[in-house]
mmCIF file of C-alpha atoms in Angstrom:
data_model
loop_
_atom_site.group_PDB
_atom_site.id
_atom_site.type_symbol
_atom_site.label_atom_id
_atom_site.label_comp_id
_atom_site.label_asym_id
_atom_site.label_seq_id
_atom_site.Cartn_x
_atom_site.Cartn_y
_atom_site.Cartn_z
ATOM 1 C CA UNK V 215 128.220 -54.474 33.521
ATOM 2 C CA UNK V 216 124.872 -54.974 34.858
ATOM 3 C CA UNK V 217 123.365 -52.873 31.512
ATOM 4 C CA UNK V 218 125.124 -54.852 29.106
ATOM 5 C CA UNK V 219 124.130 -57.671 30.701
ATOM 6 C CA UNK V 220 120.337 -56.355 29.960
ATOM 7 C CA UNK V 221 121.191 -55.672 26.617
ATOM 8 C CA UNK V 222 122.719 -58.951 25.545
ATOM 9 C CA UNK V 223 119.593 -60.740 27.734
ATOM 10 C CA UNK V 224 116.901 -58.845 25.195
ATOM 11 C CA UNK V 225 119.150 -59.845 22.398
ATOM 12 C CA UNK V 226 118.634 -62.887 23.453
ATOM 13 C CA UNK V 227 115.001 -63.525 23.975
ATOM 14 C CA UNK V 228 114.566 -61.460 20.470
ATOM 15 C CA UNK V 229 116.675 -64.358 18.474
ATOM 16 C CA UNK V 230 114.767 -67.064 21.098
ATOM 17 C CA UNK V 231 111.211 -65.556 19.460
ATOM 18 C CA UNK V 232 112.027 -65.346 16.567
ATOM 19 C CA UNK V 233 114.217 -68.240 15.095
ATOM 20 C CA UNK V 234 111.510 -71.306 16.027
ATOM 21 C CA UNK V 235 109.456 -69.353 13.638
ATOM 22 C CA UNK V 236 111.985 -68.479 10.590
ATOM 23 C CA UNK V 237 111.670 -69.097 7.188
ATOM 24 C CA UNK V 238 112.802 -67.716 3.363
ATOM 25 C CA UNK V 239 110.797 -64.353 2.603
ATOM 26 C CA UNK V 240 109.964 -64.860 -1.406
ATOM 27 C CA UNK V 241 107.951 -62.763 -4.089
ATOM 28 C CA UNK V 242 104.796 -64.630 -4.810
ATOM 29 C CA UNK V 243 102.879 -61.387 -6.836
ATOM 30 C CA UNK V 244 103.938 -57.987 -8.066
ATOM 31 C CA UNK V 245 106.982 -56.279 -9.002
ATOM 32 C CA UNK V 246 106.753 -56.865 -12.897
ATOM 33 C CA UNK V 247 104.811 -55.436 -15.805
ATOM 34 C CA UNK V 248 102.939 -58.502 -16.861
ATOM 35 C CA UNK V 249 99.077 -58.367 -16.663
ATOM 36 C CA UNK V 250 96.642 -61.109 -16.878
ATOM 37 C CA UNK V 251 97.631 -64.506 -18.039
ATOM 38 C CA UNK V 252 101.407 -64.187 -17.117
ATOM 39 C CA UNK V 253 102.884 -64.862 -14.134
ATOM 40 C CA UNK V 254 102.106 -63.428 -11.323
ATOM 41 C CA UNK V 255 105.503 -63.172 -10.029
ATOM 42 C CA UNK V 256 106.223 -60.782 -12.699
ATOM 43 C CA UNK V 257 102.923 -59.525 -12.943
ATOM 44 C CA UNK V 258 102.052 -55.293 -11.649
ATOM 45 C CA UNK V 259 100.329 -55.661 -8.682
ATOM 46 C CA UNK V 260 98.979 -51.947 -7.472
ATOM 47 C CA UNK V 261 98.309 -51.927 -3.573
ATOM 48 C CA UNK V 262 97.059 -55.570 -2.723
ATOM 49 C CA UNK V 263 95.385 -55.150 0.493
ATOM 50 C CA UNK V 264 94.688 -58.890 1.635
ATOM 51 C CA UNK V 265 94.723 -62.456 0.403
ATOM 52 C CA UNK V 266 92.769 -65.571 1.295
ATOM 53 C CA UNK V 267 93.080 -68.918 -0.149
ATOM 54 C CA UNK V 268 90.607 -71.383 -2.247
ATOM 55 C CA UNK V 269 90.095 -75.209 -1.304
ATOM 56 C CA UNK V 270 91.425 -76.109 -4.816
ATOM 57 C CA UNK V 271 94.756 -73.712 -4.008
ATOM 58 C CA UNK V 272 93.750 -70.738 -5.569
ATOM 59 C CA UNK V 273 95.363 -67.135 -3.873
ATOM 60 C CA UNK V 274 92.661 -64.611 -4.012
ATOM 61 C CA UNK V 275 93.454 -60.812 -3.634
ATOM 62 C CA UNK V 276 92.231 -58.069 -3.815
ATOM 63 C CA UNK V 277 94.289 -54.202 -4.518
ATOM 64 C CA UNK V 278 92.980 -51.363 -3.009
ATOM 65 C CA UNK V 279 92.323 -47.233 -4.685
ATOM 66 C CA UNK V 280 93.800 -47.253 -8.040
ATOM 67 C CA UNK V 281 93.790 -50.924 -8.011
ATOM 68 C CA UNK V 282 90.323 -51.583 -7.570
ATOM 69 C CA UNK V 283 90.298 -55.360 -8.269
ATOM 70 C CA UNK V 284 90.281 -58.943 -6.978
ATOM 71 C CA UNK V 285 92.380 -60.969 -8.237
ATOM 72 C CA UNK V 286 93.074 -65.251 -8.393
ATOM 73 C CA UNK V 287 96.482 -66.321 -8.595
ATOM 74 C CA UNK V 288 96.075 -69.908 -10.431
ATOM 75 C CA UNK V 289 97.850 -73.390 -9.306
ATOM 76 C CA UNK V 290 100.088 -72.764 -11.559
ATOM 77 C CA UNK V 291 101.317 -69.442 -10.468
ATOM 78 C CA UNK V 292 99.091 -67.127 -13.252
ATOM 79 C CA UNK V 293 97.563 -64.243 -12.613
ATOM 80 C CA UNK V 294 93.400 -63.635 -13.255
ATOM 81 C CA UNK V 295 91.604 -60.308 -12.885
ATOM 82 C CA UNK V 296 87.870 -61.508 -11.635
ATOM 83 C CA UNK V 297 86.174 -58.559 -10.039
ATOM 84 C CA UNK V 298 86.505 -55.096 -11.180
ATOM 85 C CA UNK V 299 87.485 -52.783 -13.761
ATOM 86 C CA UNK V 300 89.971 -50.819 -12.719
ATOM 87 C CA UNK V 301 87.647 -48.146 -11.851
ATOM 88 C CA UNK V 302 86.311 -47.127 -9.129
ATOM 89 C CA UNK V 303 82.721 -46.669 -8.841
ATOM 90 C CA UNK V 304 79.131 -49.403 -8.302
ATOM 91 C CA UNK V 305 77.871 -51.678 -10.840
ATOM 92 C CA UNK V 306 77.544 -55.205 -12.227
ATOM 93 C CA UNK V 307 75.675 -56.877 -9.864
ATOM 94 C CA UNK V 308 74.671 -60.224 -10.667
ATOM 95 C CA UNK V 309 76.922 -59.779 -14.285
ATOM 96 C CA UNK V 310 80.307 -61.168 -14.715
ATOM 97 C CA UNK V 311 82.733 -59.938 -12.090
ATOM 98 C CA UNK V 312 85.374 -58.344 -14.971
ATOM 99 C CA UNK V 313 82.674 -56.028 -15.586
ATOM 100 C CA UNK V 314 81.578 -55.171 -12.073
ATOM 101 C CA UNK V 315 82.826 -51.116 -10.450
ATOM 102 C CA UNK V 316 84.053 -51.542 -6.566
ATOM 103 C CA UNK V 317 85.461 -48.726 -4.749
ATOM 104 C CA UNK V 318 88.295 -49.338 -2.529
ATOM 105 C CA UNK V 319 88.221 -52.990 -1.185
ATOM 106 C CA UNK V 320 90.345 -53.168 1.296
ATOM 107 C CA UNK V 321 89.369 -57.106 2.814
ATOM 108 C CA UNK V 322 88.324 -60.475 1.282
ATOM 109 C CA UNK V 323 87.151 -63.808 2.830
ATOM 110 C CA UNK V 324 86.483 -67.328 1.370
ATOM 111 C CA UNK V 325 83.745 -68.498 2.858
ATOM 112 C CA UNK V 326 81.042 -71.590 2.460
ATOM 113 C CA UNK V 327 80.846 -73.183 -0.944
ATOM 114 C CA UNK V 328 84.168 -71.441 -1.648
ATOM 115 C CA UNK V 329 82.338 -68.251 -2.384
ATOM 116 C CA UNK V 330 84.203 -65.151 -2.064
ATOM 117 C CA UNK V 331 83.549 -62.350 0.616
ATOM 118 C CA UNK V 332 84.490 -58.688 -1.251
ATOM 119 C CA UNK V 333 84.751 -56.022 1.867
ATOM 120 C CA UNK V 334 84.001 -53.122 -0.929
ATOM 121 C CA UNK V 335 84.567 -50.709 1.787
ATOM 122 C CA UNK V 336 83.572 -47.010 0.597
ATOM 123 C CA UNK V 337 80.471 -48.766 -1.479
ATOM 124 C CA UNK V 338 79.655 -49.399 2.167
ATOM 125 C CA UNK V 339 78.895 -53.315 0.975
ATOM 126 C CA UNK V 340 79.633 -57.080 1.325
ATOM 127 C CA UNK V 341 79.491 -58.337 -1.971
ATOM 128 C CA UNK V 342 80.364 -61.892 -3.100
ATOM 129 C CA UNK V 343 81.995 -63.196 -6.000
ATOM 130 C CA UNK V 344 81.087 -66.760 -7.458
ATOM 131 C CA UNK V 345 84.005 -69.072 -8.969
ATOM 132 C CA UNK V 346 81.795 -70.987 -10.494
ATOM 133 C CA UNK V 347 79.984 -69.061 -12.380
ATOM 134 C CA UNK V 348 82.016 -65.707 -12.512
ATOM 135 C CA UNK V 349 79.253 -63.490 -11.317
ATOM 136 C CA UNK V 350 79.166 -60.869 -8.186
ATOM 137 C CA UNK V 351 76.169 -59.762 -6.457
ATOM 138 C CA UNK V 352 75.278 -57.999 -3.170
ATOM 139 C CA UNK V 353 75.403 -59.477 -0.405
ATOM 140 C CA UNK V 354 74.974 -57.024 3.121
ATOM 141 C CA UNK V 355 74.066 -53.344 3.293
ATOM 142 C CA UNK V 356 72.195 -51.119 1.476
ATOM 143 C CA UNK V 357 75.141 -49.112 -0.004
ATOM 144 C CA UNK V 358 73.732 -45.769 2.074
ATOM 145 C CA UNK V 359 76.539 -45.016 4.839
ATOM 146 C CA UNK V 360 74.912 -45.308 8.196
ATOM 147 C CA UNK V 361 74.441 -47.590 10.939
ATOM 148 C CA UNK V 362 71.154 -49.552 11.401
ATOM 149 C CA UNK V 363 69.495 -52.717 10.906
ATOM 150 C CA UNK V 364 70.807 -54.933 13.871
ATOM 151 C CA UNK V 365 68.050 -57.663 14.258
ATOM 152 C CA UNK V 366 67.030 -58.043 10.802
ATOM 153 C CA UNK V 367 68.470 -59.172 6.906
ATOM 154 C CA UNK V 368 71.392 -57.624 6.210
ATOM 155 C CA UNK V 369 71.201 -56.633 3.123
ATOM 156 C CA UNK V 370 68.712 -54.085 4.469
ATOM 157 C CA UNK V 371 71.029 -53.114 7.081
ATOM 158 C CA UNK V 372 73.387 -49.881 7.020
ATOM 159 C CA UNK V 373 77.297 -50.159 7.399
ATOM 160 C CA UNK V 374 79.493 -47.433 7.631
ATOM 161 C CA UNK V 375 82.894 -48.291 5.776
ATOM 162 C CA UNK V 376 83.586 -52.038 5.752
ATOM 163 C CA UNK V 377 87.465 -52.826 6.555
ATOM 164 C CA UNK V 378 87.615 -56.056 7.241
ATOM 165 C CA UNK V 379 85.741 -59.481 6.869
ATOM 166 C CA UNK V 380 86.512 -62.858 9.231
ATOM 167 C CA UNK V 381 84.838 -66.010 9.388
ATOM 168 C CA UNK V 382 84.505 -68.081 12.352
ATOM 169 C CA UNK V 383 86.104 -71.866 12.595
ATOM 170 C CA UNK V 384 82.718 -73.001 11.254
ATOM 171 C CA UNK V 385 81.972 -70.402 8.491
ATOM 172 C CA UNK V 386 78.644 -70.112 10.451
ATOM 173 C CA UNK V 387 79.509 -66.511 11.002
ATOM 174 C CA UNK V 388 80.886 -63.688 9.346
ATOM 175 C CA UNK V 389 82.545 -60.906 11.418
ATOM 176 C CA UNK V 390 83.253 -57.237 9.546
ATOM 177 C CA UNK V 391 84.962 -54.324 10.993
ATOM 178 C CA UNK V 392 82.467 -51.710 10.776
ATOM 179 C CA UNK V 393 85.116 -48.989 11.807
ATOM 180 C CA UNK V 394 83.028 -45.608 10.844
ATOM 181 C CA UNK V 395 80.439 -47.358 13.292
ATOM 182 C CA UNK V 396 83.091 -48.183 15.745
ATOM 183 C CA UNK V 397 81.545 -51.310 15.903
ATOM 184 C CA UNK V 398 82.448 -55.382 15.655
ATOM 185 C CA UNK V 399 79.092 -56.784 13.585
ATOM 186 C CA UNK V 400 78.057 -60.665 13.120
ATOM 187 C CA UNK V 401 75.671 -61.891 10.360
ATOM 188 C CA UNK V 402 74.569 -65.619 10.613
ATOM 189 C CA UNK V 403 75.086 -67.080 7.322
ATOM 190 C CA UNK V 404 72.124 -69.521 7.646
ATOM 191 C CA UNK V 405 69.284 -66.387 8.742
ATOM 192 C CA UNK V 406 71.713 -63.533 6.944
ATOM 193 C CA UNK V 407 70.526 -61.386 10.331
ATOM 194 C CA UNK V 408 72.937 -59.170 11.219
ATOM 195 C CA UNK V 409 73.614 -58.583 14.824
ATOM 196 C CA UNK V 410 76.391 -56.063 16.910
ATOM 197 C CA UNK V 411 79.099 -58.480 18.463
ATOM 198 C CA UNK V 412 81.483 -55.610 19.761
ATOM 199 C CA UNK V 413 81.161 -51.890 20.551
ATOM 200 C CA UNK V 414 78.539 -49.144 21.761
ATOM 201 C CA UNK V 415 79.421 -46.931 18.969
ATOM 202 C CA UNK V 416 81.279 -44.602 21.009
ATOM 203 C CA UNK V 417 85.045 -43.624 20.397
ATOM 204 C CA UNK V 418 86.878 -44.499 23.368
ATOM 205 C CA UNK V 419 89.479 -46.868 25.117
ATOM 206 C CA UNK V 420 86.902 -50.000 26.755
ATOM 207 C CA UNK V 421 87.505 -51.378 30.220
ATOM 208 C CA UNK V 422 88.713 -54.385 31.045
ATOM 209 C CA UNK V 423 86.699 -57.014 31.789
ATOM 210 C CA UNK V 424 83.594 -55.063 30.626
ATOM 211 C CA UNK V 425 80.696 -56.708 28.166
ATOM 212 C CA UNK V 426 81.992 -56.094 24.656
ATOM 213 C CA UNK V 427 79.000 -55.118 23.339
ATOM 214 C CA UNK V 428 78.489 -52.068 25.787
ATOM 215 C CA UNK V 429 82.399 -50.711 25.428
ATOM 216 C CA UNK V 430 83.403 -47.989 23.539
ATOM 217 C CA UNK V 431 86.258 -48.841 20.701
ATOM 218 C CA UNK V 432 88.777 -46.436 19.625
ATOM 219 C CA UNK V 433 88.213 -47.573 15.894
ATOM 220 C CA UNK V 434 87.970 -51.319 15.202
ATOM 221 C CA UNK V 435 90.012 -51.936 11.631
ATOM 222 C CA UNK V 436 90.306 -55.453 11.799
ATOM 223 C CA UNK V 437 88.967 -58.437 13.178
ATOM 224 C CA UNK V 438 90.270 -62.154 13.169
ATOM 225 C CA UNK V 439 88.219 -65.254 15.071
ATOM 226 C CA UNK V 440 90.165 -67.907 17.105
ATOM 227 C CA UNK V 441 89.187 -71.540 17.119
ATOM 228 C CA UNK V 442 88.458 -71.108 20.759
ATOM 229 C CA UNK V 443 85.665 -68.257 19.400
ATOM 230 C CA UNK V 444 87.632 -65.405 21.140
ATOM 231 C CA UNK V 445 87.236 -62.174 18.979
ATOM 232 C CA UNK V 446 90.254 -60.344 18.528
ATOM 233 C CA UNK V 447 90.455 -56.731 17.745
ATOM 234 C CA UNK V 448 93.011 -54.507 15.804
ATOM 235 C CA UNK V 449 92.753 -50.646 16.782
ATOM 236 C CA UNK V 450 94.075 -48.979 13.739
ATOM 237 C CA UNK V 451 94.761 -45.435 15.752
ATOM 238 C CA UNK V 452 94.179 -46.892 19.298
ATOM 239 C CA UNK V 453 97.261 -48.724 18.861
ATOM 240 C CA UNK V 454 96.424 -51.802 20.699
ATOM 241 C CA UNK V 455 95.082 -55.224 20.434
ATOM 242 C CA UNK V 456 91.580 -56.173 21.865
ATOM 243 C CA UNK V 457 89.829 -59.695 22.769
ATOM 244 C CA UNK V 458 86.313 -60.706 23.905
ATOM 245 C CA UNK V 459 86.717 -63.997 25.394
ATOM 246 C CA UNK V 460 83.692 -66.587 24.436
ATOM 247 C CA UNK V 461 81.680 -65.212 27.298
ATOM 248 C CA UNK V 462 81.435 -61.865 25.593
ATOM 249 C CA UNK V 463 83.911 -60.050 27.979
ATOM 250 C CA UNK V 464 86.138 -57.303 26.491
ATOM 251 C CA UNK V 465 90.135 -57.043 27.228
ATOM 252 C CA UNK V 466 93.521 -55.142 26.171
ATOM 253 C CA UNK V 467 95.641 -57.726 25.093
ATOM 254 C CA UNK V 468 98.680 -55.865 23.382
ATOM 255 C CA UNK V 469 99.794 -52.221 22.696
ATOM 256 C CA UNK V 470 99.607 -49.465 25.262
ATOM 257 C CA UNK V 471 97.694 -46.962 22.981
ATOM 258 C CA UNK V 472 100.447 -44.779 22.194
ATOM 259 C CA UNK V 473 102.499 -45.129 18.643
ATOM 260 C CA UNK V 474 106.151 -46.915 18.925
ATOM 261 C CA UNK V 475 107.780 -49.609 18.081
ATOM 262 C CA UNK V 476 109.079 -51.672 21.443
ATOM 263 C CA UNK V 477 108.324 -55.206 21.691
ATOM 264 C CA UNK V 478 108.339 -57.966 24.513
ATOM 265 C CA UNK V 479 105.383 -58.101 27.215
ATOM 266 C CA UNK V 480 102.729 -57.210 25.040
ATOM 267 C CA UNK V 481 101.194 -55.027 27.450
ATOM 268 C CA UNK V 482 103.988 -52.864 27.332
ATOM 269 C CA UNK V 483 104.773 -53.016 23.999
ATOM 270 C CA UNK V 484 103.829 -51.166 21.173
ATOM 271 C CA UNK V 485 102.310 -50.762 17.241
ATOM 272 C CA UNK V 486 102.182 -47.996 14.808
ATOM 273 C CA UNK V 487 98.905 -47.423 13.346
ATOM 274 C CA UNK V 488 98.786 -51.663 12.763
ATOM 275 C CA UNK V 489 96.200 -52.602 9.830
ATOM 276 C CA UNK V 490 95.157 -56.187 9.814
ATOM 277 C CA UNK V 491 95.724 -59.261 11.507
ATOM 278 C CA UNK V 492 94.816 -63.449 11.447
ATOM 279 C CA UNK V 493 95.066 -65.955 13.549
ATOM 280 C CA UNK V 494 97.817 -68.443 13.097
ATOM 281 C CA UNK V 495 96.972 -71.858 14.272
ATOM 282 C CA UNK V 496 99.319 -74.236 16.392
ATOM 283 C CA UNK V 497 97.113 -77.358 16.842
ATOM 284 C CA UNK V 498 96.097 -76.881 20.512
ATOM 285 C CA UNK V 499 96.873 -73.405 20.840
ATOM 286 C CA UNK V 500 97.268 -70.414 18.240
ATOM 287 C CA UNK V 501 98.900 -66.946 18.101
ATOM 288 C CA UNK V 502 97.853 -64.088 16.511
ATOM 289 C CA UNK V 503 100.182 -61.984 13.443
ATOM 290 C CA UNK V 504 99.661 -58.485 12.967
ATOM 291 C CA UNK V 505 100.371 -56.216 10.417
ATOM 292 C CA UNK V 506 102.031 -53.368 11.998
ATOM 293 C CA UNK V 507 101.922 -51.221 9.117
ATOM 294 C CA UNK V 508 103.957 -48.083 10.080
ATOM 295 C CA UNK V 509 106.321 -49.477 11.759
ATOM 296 C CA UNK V 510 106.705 -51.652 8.570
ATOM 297 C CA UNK V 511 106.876 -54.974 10.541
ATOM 298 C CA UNK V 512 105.143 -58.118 10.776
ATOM 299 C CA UNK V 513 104.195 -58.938 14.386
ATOM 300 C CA UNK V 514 103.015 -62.070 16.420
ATOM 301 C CA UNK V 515 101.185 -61.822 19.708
ATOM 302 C CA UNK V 516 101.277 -64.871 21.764
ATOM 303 C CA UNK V 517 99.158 -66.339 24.308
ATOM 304 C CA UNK V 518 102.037 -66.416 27.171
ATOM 305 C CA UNK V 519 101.618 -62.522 26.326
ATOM 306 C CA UNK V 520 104.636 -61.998 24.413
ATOM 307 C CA UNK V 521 105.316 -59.693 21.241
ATOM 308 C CA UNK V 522 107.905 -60.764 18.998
ATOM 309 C CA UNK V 523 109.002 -59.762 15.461
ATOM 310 C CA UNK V 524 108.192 -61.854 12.369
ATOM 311 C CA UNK V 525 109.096 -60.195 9.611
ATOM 312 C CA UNK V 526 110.439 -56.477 8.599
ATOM 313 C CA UNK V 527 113.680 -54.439 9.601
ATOM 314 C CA UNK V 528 111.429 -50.961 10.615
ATOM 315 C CA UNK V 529 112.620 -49.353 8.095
ATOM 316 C CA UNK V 530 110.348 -48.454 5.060
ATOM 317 C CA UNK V 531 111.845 -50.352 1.798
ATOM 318 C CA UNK V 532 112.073 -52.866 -0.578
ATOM 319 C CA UNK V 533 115.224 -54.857 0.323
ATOM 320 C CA UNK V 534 115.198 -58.620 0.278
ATOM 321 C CA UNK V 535 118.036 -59.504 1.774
ATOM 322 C CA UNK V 536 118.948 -63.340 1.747
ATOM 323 C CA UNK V 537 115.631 -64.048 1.749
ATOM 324 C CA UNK V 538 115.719 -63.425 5.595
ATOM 325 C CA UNK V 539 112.499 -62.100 6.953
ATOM 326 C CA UNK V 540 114.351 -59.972 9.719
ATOM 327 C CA UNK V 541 116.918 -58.648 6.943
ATOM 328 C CA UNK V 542 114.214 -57.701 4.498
ATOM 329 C CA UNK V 543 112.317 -54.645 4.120
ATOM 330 C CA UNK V 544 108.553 -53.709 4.079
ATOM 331 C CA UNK V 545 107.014 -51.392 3.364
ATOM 332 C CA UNK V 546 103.478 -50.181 4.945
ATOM 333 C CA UNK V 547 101.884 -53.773 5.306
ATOM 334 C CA UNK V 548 98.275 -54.228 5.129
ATOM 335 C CA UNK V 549 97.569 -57.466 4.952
ATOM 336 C CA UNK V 550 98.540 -60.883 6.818
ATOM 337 C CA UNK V 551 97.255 -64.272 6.437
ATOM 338 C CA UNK V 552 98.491 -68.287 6.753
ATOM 339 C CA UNK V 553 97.387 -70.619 4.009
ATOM 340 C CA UNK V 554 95.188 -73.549 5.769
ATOM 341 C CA UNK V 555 97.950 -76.535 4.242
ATOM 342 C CA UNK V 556 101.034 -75.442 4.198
ATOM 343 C CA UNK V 557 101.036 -72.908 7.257
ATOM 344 C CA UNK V 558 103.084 -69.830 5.415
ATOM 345 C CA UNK V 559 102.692 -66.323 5.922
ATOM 346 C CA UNK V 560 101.531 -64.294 3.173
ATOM 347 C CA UNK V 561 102.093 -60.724 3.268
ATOM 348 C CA UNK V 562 100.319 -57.697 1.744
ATOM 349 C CA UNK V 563 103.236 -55.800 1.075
ATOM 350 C CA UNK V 564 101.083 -52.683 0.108
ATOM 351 C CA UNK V 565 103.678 -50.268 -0.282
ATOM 352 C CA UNK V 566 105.486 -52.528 -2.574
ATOM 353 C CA UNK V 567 102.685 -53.305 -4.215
ATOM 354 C CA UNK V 568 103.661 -56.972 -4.012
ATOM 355 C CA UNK V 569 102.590 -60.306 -2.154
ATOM 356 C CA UNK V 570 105.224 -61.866 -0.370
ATOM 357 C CA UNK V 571 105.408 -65.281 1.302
ATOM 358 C CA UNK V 572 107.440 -67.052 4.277
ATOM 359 C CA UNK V 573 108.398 -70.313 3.461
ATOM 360 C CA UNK V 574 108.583 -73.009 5.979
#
């Protein structure tokens, strides 16, 4: 009696978690053959990695290795190809963006004056893409793989392979997962000095409570700031979600470093190689989504240090069922983000190679 008790109590507390939160799982990109100029609902997407979203309401994107583009989704629901060729490769700075060669951007981030962040990851760059005016240029590192530079301009410093780009409430900082360098780095946007904000460089699991800059990390692939200015962390193969509280202090938050799939107290629970995260703001709190991609989930951390499900069965597919986010399928999410009006999730359903979106 007693175990079936259990069982309907966990039942419970997973419909309790989950249902304040629900809403309709629809196609906004991908799953068609249309190209540029048609809709983007029935437009071929090829691994979109991440979205972001424009003051005016455009949906930026960007599609990973054998995508190798970024990519506007209009007001009116059509489809743009601004950056890249389709090729993989380095050229067209400071040309129009169409014309430009990137090599497996994996991240984007609006930032100030709307310009757009490109996280051209094995070009081992920050480059930035102008609306206005169409054009890309370099931004931060030198292009050589390395680590080095800390105290001065970035574009003269050295990043290993860039994952993941996050701006702070105020845009006065830009955060980037430099995962090869095991490393959180910061550059100011008003001095462009680049700076370490997490990480020793070492591979390893960090201590809590210890200064974040002095830890090892297992290997930092994504990293999301909350309006309180607490850094938070997503451990790719460490399994496990990391903050550094405003005063610099380092802490396991989620995930107990093994792979699995168990959720609840997020100390005990666990991801499966999870990929990117955001913060999702509540007015005087916020929570933090995750995209658990092997496990083929969505996931939201809370700060009463719960895990609960958002989205995905856990089984690899395509299946929208109902338009049900705990019905439906994924299918190795990389990307998660909340557009700053309307509050719904927009998912990087890589796998797919579609963008989906839960409706409030």
């Amino acid at each position: 009696m007693s175990a079936r008790i259990g069982m309907f109590s966990a039942l419970a507390f997973l419909i309790a978690g989950t249902s304040a939160h629900a809403g309709k799982l629809a196609v906004v990109a991908g799953g068609g053959t249309g190209g540029d100029g048609t809709s983007a609902a029935t437009a071929k997407l090829t691994s979109p990695f991440a979205t972001d979203f424009g003051a005016d309401g455009t949906i930026y994107f960007v599609e990973m290795e054998k995508g190798e583009r970024c990519c506007a989704i209009d007001a009116k629901g059509i489809l743009h190809t601004l950056v890249g060729t389709g090729m993989k490769g380095y050229s067209g700075d400071d040309g129009p963006g169409a014309k430009a060669m990137v090599n497996g951007m994996h991240h984007l981030a609006v930032g100030p004056q709307g310009l757009v962040y490109l996280a051209d990851t094995w070009n081992h760059r920050i480059r930035v893409y102008n609306p206005k005016t169409g054009n890309v240029s370099a931004f931060a590192g030198t292009g050589e793989k390395g680590f080095g530079g800390d105290g001065g301009p970035c574009d003269a410093a050295k990043f290993g392979d860039v994952y993941c780009l996050a701006f702070d409430r105020t845009q006065e900082n830009l955060y980037i997962a430099d995962l090869d360098n095991r490393r959180i780095r910061k550059i100011d946007m008003k001095t462009k000095v680049v700076t370490t904000a997490a990480g020793n460089g070492t591979k390893g699991v960090p201590t809590d409570g210890a200064a974040a800059v002095a830890s090892p990390l297992f290997d930092p692939r994504a990293v999301a700031v909350a309006p309180d200015g607490s850094i938070f962390i997503l451990e790719r193969s460490g399994h496990a979600l990391r903050k550094v509280d405003p005063a610099g202090k380092l802490s396991t938050v989620a995930g107990t470093g093994t792979p699995g799939s168990s959720l609840g107290v997020a100390g005990k629970a666990q991801f499966n190689s999870p990929k990117h995260l955001c913060i999702e703001n509540h007015g005087t709190t916020y929570s933090v989504l995750i995209a658990d991609s092997d496990n083929h989930r969505i996931v939201r951390y809370s700060l009463d240090g719960k895990l609960e499900l958002v989205a995905g069965t856990g089984k690899k597919g395509s299946a929208i069922v109902d338009g049900e986010p705990l019905k439906s399928e994924l299918s190795q999410p990389h990307g998660i983000s909340v557009h700053p009006k309307t509050g719904e999730i927009y998912i990087a359903d890589s796998g797919n190679n579609r963008i989906l979106k839960i409706k409030k």
